[in-house]
Amino acid sequence: MATIYIDNVPYEVKPGKNLLEACLTLGINLPYFCWHPAMGSVGACRQCAVKVFKDEDDTKGRLIMSCMEPVRDNIRLSVDEPEAKEFREHVIEWLMTNHPHDCAVCDEGGSCHLQDMTVMTGHNYRRYEYKKRTYQNQYLGPFLNHEMNRCIQCYRCVRFYKDYAGGHDLDVFAAHNHVYFGRHENGVLENEFSGNLAEVCPTGVFTDKTLKQHYTRKWDLTMAPSVCQHCSLGCNISAGERYGSLRQITSRYNGEVNGYFICDRGRFGYEFVNSPARIRKALVRTHLPEAVTKDVALQEIWGELRQARIIGIGSPRASLESNFALKALVGEENFHVGESENDHDLVDLSLKILQDTPARVISMREAESADAVFILGEDLTNTAPMLALFVRQSVRQKPLEQVVQASIPLWQDAAARELVQDQTGPLFIASIAATKLDEVATAICHASPDAIARLGFSVASLISQQSPAVLHLLEEEQAMAHQISQALLAAKKPLIISGCSSGSEAVLKAAANIAAALAEKNGGTGIMLTVPECNSLGLAMLGGHKLESAFEAIQNNYADAVIILENNLYRVADKSVVENFLAKAKQVIVLDHLHQATTDKATIVLPAGTFAEADGTLVNNEGRAQRFYQVYPNPEDIQESWRWLIQIGKALRNPSLTNWENLDDITAALAEADQQFKGLEAVAPPAGFRIAGQKIPRESHRYSGRTAMLANHNVSEPKPPEDPDAPLSFTMEGYRGQPPSSIIPFFWSPGWNSMQSVHKYQEEVGGHLRHGDPGVRLINQPGASFHYYAEVPEDFKPLHHHLFLVPLYHIFGSEELSIISPGIAERAPDPYVAICTEDARAFQLEAGKVLEFAVNKQIFRLPVKINDDITKGTAGLPLGLPGVPYEEIPAWAQIFKQETTWKHQPQIIS
């Protein structure tokens, strides 16, 4: 530790930081703009000036920028020295000379870092009387609004977009006092993390366009801590509501998971909550009118199910509590996971690897510090976007060793980047097609899943003789395997990343072998596996029978009723099989929040709450259980799926559910029933948790209009709704201090009204949150029972008149819920099938022409997209895209005729 003196008061601080970080960690308010804890210092804004003195006898001192000055033992500085304060006041006045002062109409008004810093520096009177320079704003796509006149030239936007996120289409133009931040022309921002500009920008230059479409002041949002639903990484978010609709998603800092950022799918994919396709009333499609009350629906279910033999189908996008409640209702022998057969096997294998591997199952934030990475079978930008962002930072670790040797602090971002230039550390990618990370990779391999697995097994065998050798590798494959193995062995923190996206168990097993082989020699070896959905791993831990056995139970008359939990079976099984299953079942009860193909065939539909209207727990890809909380009271008859299931259980007098009343009861029962979930109660405080006898408010103390919002119904203010499942209130009344990290609804501190206030909640700037980061790891580490996998696949060989279908994914379009958001739908590609040029010639095809092919009993007609990264003899099918029917792939497709034009929507014939 180092001792520094701030205004003659001694403090103990960590060395290696800069003075701005030290001051903020100590709770001393010091204004800044260009510095960001994730991106370091460049000294562009000159706003964080302090006086530094030689010793205690020095009374004159000198002005320095605190973000550019390292902490040194016995350094003396002053934040409150009059000359330093006057300098900071002048700087903010200069920065504001061209600002339009449009706080009243600016989306950031009241939640603006510029406002906070202006007040903090004492600049309260505008003296500039001359003409201001103005800019023309740009169209930047469906996610962000652009208002360049508010810019103060802090350079944060281009530093994040270009340097941190790897974007290429946002830049800085001109010079001096006419700097412009934008694209070279109007157009959609291409980077998948562009939405972070709305939080990175300290003014209102880049703002959330989706919030603007149903605008409200940010302090008037009811907010709750939540977890992103759109992939398996479990990024932490804060969800904001007003007038009964979800209006904004912002990142919620977690020092172990997503840090300061989230991807655009997580930020802008929330509009399904407000969709016209929402199920808002219980529907009974028998002898009653369709829409019925909650009580009538439960009575009808009791009448239909009291003598029925019931099976349940769970869901990887439903909470642990909802899946467990269904399992308890129907019995363990009748509970089936609602996943495709391939996904079920892949996720189960992933769980086994994570439990058995001797390597460390690392958190997502730790991936940033890996100094050699090997990715097998994953296009991370499209399947696990935030992990891709952290891998992009990991390639800097090796070059940054030069920066340390040159005695340059790592937080001196401009100097560090100038020294290393475009150098990157070891990153190897073996994927089905090109990925966005290829541009920073050391070596890449685009191949079929079997070829990727063979490369992985070869790398493992070069590291450890216990791993099986691979025969008949090509010379270039042997060379690449040797290059990868040597780089991984030389690394201090090697990381192996794989997952379920390739559809191949062999790829997962190869990744497991590499991680185990490395762990024999290096205890710092890490492994990360991605899984398909937000609670895929939790569902695998919960256990259940395959979906096919549910179909068989109905077809063979072992059961006659089914309860389907938050699942569209048409996305996970063959259409004809699902049709037969739903037609044969006497009663089909579906709990979901959106009308979809499965709810259309249900006899009874119950309106389930989305993540914004429900409480629950998800388990992410690393086995971290995290709680999401209801943002606003349930509208109409909507309620949590687990609450519906409890009520059904009580109506049927099921003893397993009789004593359950709230979320805590289910969580405690799950932790008691299954040792895998021991410690689940520690994920978040119980519903009875209070601080000084008070709940935690979901609304800021500036919240307004509660009475006026309902004045059209009654001028008397109604009693606020109560939440029996969480220690959070639906009002602005409650404890105003800092709650435990898992129940922080929003970040706010006196004088820090914007997202920049997060440092007030951290143990140290950029570090962990006080009381620890949210979440509890449920997978014990390291494993002690790993055995090397020996099933090396044969080399892939094309088949005449056939193509081997392999899965492709799109961050915008492949995921079931986010595609309902208009902005996401606008960014999604049209349906297609991707083949290489050589195959296109063989089948006499050109780009845009229609290829007709059959898989099993299904015939597809899709337009061709030429992609020479696709291996000869294979074809890429973009899973999940609207218009691309479900099929279990990888699988062989038989090629039929080729049409010259695409006259119709994609077709499927059973």
XYZ file of C-alpha atoms in Angstrom, residues 560-875:
316
model
C -53.358 -37.916 -21.666
C -52.610 -34.347 -20.508
C -49.553 -32.129 -20.787
C -48.501 -28.868 -19.154
C -46.021 -26.932 -21.318
C -43.954 -24.272 -19.571
C -42.824 -21.202 -21.568
C -41.865 -23.216 -24.618
C -42.681 -23.179 -28.319
C -42.277 -26.827 -29.256
C -42.165 -25.963 -32.951
C -38.706 -24.438 -32.353
C -37.287 -27.597 -30.775
C -38.894 -30.506 -32.621
C -40.131 -31.590 -36.045
C -43.368 -29.871 -37.055
C -45.247 -33.069 -37.928
C -44.214 -34.732 -34.653
C -45.378 -31.734 -32.625
C -48.666 -31.567 -34.558
C -49.395 -35.234 -33.812
C -48.434 -34.835 -30.169
C -50.669 -31.818 -29.554
C -53.554 -33.395 -31.466
C -53.357 -36.678 -29.512
C -53.208 -35.067 -26.043
C -56.666 -34.640 -24.517
C -55.604 -31.563 -22.567
C -52.795 -29.195 -23.531
C -52.141 -26.471 -20.951
C -49.548 -23.876 -21.930
C -48.051 -21.215 -19.673
C -46.347 -18.504 -21.693
C -46.247 -14.770 -22.211
C -46.539 -14.603 -26.001
C -48.962 -16.089 -28.492
C -47.042 -18.562 -30.659
C -47.614 -21.771 -32.593
C -47.832 -23.973 -29.485
C -50.276 -21.717 -27.623
C -52.459 -21.703 -30.746
C -53.005 -25.459 -30.289
C -53.528 -25.372 -26.516
C -56.861 -26.111 -24.881
C -56.004 -23.809 -21.960
C -53.511 -20.930 -22.061
C -52.332 -19.177 -18.903
C -50.685 -15.715 -19.098
C -47.193 -15.985 -17.619
C -45.121 -13.015 -16.528
C -41.994 -12.100 -18.434
C -38.749 -11.336 -16.617
C -40.124 -7.809 -16.107
C -43.212 -9.102 -14.287
C -41.764 -12.047 -12.395
C -39.113 -13.043 -9.881
C -36.862 -16.011 -10.457
C -33.381 -17.471 -10.684
C -31.294 -18.336 -13.750
C -28.078 -20.360 -13.916
C -25.641 -19.047 -16.501
C -23.082 -20.941 -18.575
C -20.497 -21.001 -15.781
C -22.972 -22.341 -13.190
C -23.605 -18.982 -11.515
C -27.127 -18.692 -10.094
C -28.483 -15.127 -10.312
C -31.811 -13.601 -9.328
C -33.992 -11.376 -11.484
C -36.755 -9.292 -9.926
C -40.172 -8.117 -10.954
C -39.994 -4.543 -12.250
C -43.655 -3.626 -11.864
C -46.853 -5.258 -10.538
C -48.475 -7.841 -12.765
C -51.002 -6.268 -15.120
C -54.410 -7.915 -15.587
C -54.300 -11.658 -14.806
C -50.629 -12.137 -15.619
C -48.560 -13.849 -12.924
C -45.356 -15.823 -12.567
C -45.374 -19.320 -14.061
C -44.350 -20.794 -10.731
C -47.281 -19.080 -9.037
C -49.707 -20.533 -11.594
C -48.216 -23.973 -10.969
C -48.508 -23.610 -7.201
C -52.171 -22.684 -7.586
C -52.767 -25.628 -9.925
C -51.029 -27.918 -7.430
C -53.179 -26.687 -4.576
C -56.331 -27.093 -6.666
C -55.287 -30.690 -7.393
C -54.295 -31.161 -3.719
C -50.734 -32.054 -4.675
C -48.871 -32.418 -1.346
C -45.544 -31.278 -2.862
C -46.854 -27.773 -3.484
C -49.388 -27.342 -0.672
C -47.061 -25.435 1.660
C -45.518 -23.132 -0.943
C -46.620 -19.511 -0.871
C -43.798 -17.428 -2.355
C -40.458 -17.571 -4.147
C -38.468 -18.223 -0.970
C -40.502 -21.368 -0.271
C -39.683 -22.833 -3.688
C -36.004 -21.879 -3.449
C -35.681 -23.501 -0.016
C -37.459 -26.645 -1.226
C -35.176 -26.900 -4.256
C -32.021 -26.451 -2.177
C -33.247 -29.161 0.210
C -34.307 -31.583 -2.522
C -31.121 -31.426 -4.611
C -27.580 -31.054 -3.265
C -26.520 -29.403 -6.539
C -28.520 -26.356 -5.466
C -27.150 -26.115 -1.957
C -26.479 -22.445 -1.257
C -29.207 -21.245 -3.623
C -30.804 -19.277 -0.781
C -27.691 -17.102 -0.649
C -28.235 -15.817 -4.201
C -30.265 -12.899 -2.851
C -31.743 -11.739 0.465
C -35.108 -13.284 1.408
C -38.392 -11.449 0.997
C -38.359 -10.518 4.679
C -35.001 -8.734 4.436
C -35.073 -5.140 5.706
C -32.513 -2.432 6.405
C -33.481 -0.256 9.351
C -36.946 -1.800 9.017
C -37.297 -0.623 5.429
C -37.568 -2.239 2.016
C -35.447 -1.180 -0.950
C -37.324 1.236 -3.253
C -37.649 0.480 -6.950
C -38.226 4.178 -7.628
C -35.810 7.046 -7.133
C -36.542 9.719 -4.557
C -37.183 12.080 -7.489
C -39.986 9.913 -8.867
C -43.053 11.965 -9.709
C -46.628 11.663 -10.884
C -47.792 8.618 -8.945
C -51.170 10.198 -8.187
C -51.501 11.897 -11.561
C -50.829 8.622 -13.362
C -54.131 7.224 -12.076
C -56.156 10.427 -11.905
C -58.386 9.243 -14.739
C -59.566 6.451 -12.405
C -59.563 8.107 -8.995
C -58.161 11.355 -7.641
C -57.344 9.618 -4.363
C -53.952 7.975 -4.330
C -54.387 4.193 -4.131
C -52.428 2.018 -1.773
C -49.167 0.983 -3.442
C -49.017 -2.722 -4.348
C -47.002 -4.987 -2.087
C -44.411 -7.528 -3.166
C -44.535 -10.736 -1.103
C -41.579 -12.272 -2.940
C -38.832 -9.665 -2.678
C -37.362 -7.143 -0.238
C -38.182 -4.406 -2.771
C -41.037 -1.916 -2.695
C -42.996 -0.679 -5.698
C -42.646 2.903 -4.469
C -39.976 5.538 -3.893
C -40.268 5.060 -0.127
C -37.688 2.906 1.590
C -34.047 2.649 2.554
C -31.898 5.205 0.730
C -28.476 3.766 1.493
C -26.638 1.038 -0.395
C -28.403 -2.343 -0.299
C -26.720 -5.714 -0.913
C -25.418 -5.881 -4.478
C -27.969 -8.431 -5.696
C -30.885 -6.070 -4.989
C -29.513 -2.736 -6.261
C -32.290 -1.473 -8.583
C -30.281 1.453 -9.976
C -27.041 3.305 -9.304
C -27.393 6.754 -7.773
C -25.440 8.848 -5.299
C -25.671 12.508 -4.261
C -24.086 14.549 -7.021
C -23.823 11.480 -9.277
C -27.146 11.068 -11.068
C -25.862 9.224 -14.137
C -24.487 5.722 -14.718
C -21.063 7.054 -13.690
C -22.227 6.787 -10.062
C -21.347 3.072 -10.059
C -17.943 3.829 -8.508
C -19.776 4.791 -5.321
C -20.915 1.152 -5.056
C -17.550 -0.491 -5.681
C -14.902 -1.581 -3.202
C -12.461 0.140 -5.509
C -12.976 1.751 -8.899
C -13.375 -0.943 -11.546
C -13.352 -3.699 -8.916
C -15.997 -5.757 -7.186
C -19.198 -4.341 -5.767
C -19.412 -3.888 -2.036
C -20.857 -6.970 -0.316
C -19.610 -9.001 -3.318
C -20.838 -9.255 -6.883
C -24.299 -10.790 -7.424
C -24.617 -14.524 -7.914
C -23.546 -17.813 -6.333
C -21.455 -20.438 -8.125
C -23.193 -23.839 -7.936
C -20.466 -25.906 -9.603
C -17.674 -26.935 -7.257
C -14.153 -26.598 -8.612
C -11.934 -28.222 -9.650
C -13.350 -31.582 -10.715
C -11.610 -34.760 -9.645
C -13.041 -37.422 -11.953
C -12.094 -36.357 -15.457
C -11.270 -39.049 -18.000
C -9.958 -38.134 -21.422
C -12.429 -38.604 -24.253
C -11.180 -41.043 -26.888
C -13.858 -40.847 -29.607
C -11.993 -38.959 -32.336
C -14.319 -38.488 -35.328
C -13.419 -39.494 -38.852
C -12.397 -36.815 -41.306
C -15.338 -35.183 -43.082
C -15.968 -36.326 -46.649
C -18.563 -34.742 -49.002
C -21.404 -36.908 -50.278
C -22.624 -36.811 -53.891
C -25.920 -34.917 -54.401
C -25.958 -34.081 -50.687
C -24.822 -31.227 -48.467
C -24.035 -31.545 -44.785
C -26.127 -28.903 -42.979
C -24.273 -27.050 -40.238
C -25.759 -24.375 -37.938
C -25.165 -20.636 -38.307
C -26.351 -17.946 -35.890
C -27.101 -14.235 -35.935
C -27.052 -11.971 -32.891
C -30.010 -10.172 -34.447
C -32.581 -12.746 -35.481
C -31.654 -16.167 -34.106
C -32.982 -15.648 -30.580
C -36.690 -16.283 -29.999
C -37.720 -13.304 -27.864
C -35.539 -10.421 -29.046
C -36.595 -10.799 -32.683
C -40.030 -9.447 -31.678
C -38.423 -6.054 -30.965
C -38.765 -3.848 -34.074
C -35.145 -2.628 -33.923
C -33.767 -6.155 -33.691
C -36.067 -7.339 -36.489
C -34.788 -4.491 -38.675
C -31.203 -5.699 -38.186
C -32.014 -9.387 -38.782
C -31.069 -10.904 -42.157
C -33.553 -12.515 -44.512
C -33.689 -16.337 -44.598
C -30.984 -18.044 -46.663
C -28.817 -21.103 -47.014
C -25.040 -20.547 -47.297
C -22.828 -22.615 -49.608
C -19.367 -22.125 -51.055
C -18.670 -21.085 -54.658
C -17.512 -24.553 -55.682
C -20.745 -26.172 -54.511
C -22.780 -23.375 -56.114
C -21.149 -24.146 -59.453
C -21.747 -27.858 -59.012
C -25.460 -27.257 -58.438
C -25.585 -24.524 -61.130
C -26.565 -21.832 -58.626
C -25.918 -18.134 -58.183
C -26.448 -15.894 -55.185
C -30.156 -15.275 -54.628
C -31.324 -18.336 -56.554
C -33.422 -20.876 -54.662
C -32.021 -24.188 -53.482
C -34.492 -26.974 -52.757
C -33.316 -29.681 -50.401
C -34.733 -32.283 -48.043
C -33.721 -33.203 -44.521
C -35.446 -36.299 -43.182
C -39.047 -35.787 -44.384
C -38.913 -32.016 -44.686
C -38.357 -30.063 -47.889
C -36.762 -26.615 -47.697
C -36.715 -23.889 -50.343
C -34.303 -21.095 -49.451
C -32.320 -18.486 -51.400
C -28.614 -19.102 -51.702
C -25.944 -16.919 -50.133
C -22.389 -17.547 -51.347
C -19.950 -17.905 -48.454
C -16.504 -19.289 -49.251
C -15.734 -19.797 -45.559
C -18.189 -22.685 -45.633
C -16.428 -26.014 -46.205
C -17.021 -27.727 -49.556
C -19.800 -30.267 -49.143
C -21.470 -28.420 -46.280
C -24.212 -25.787 -46.147
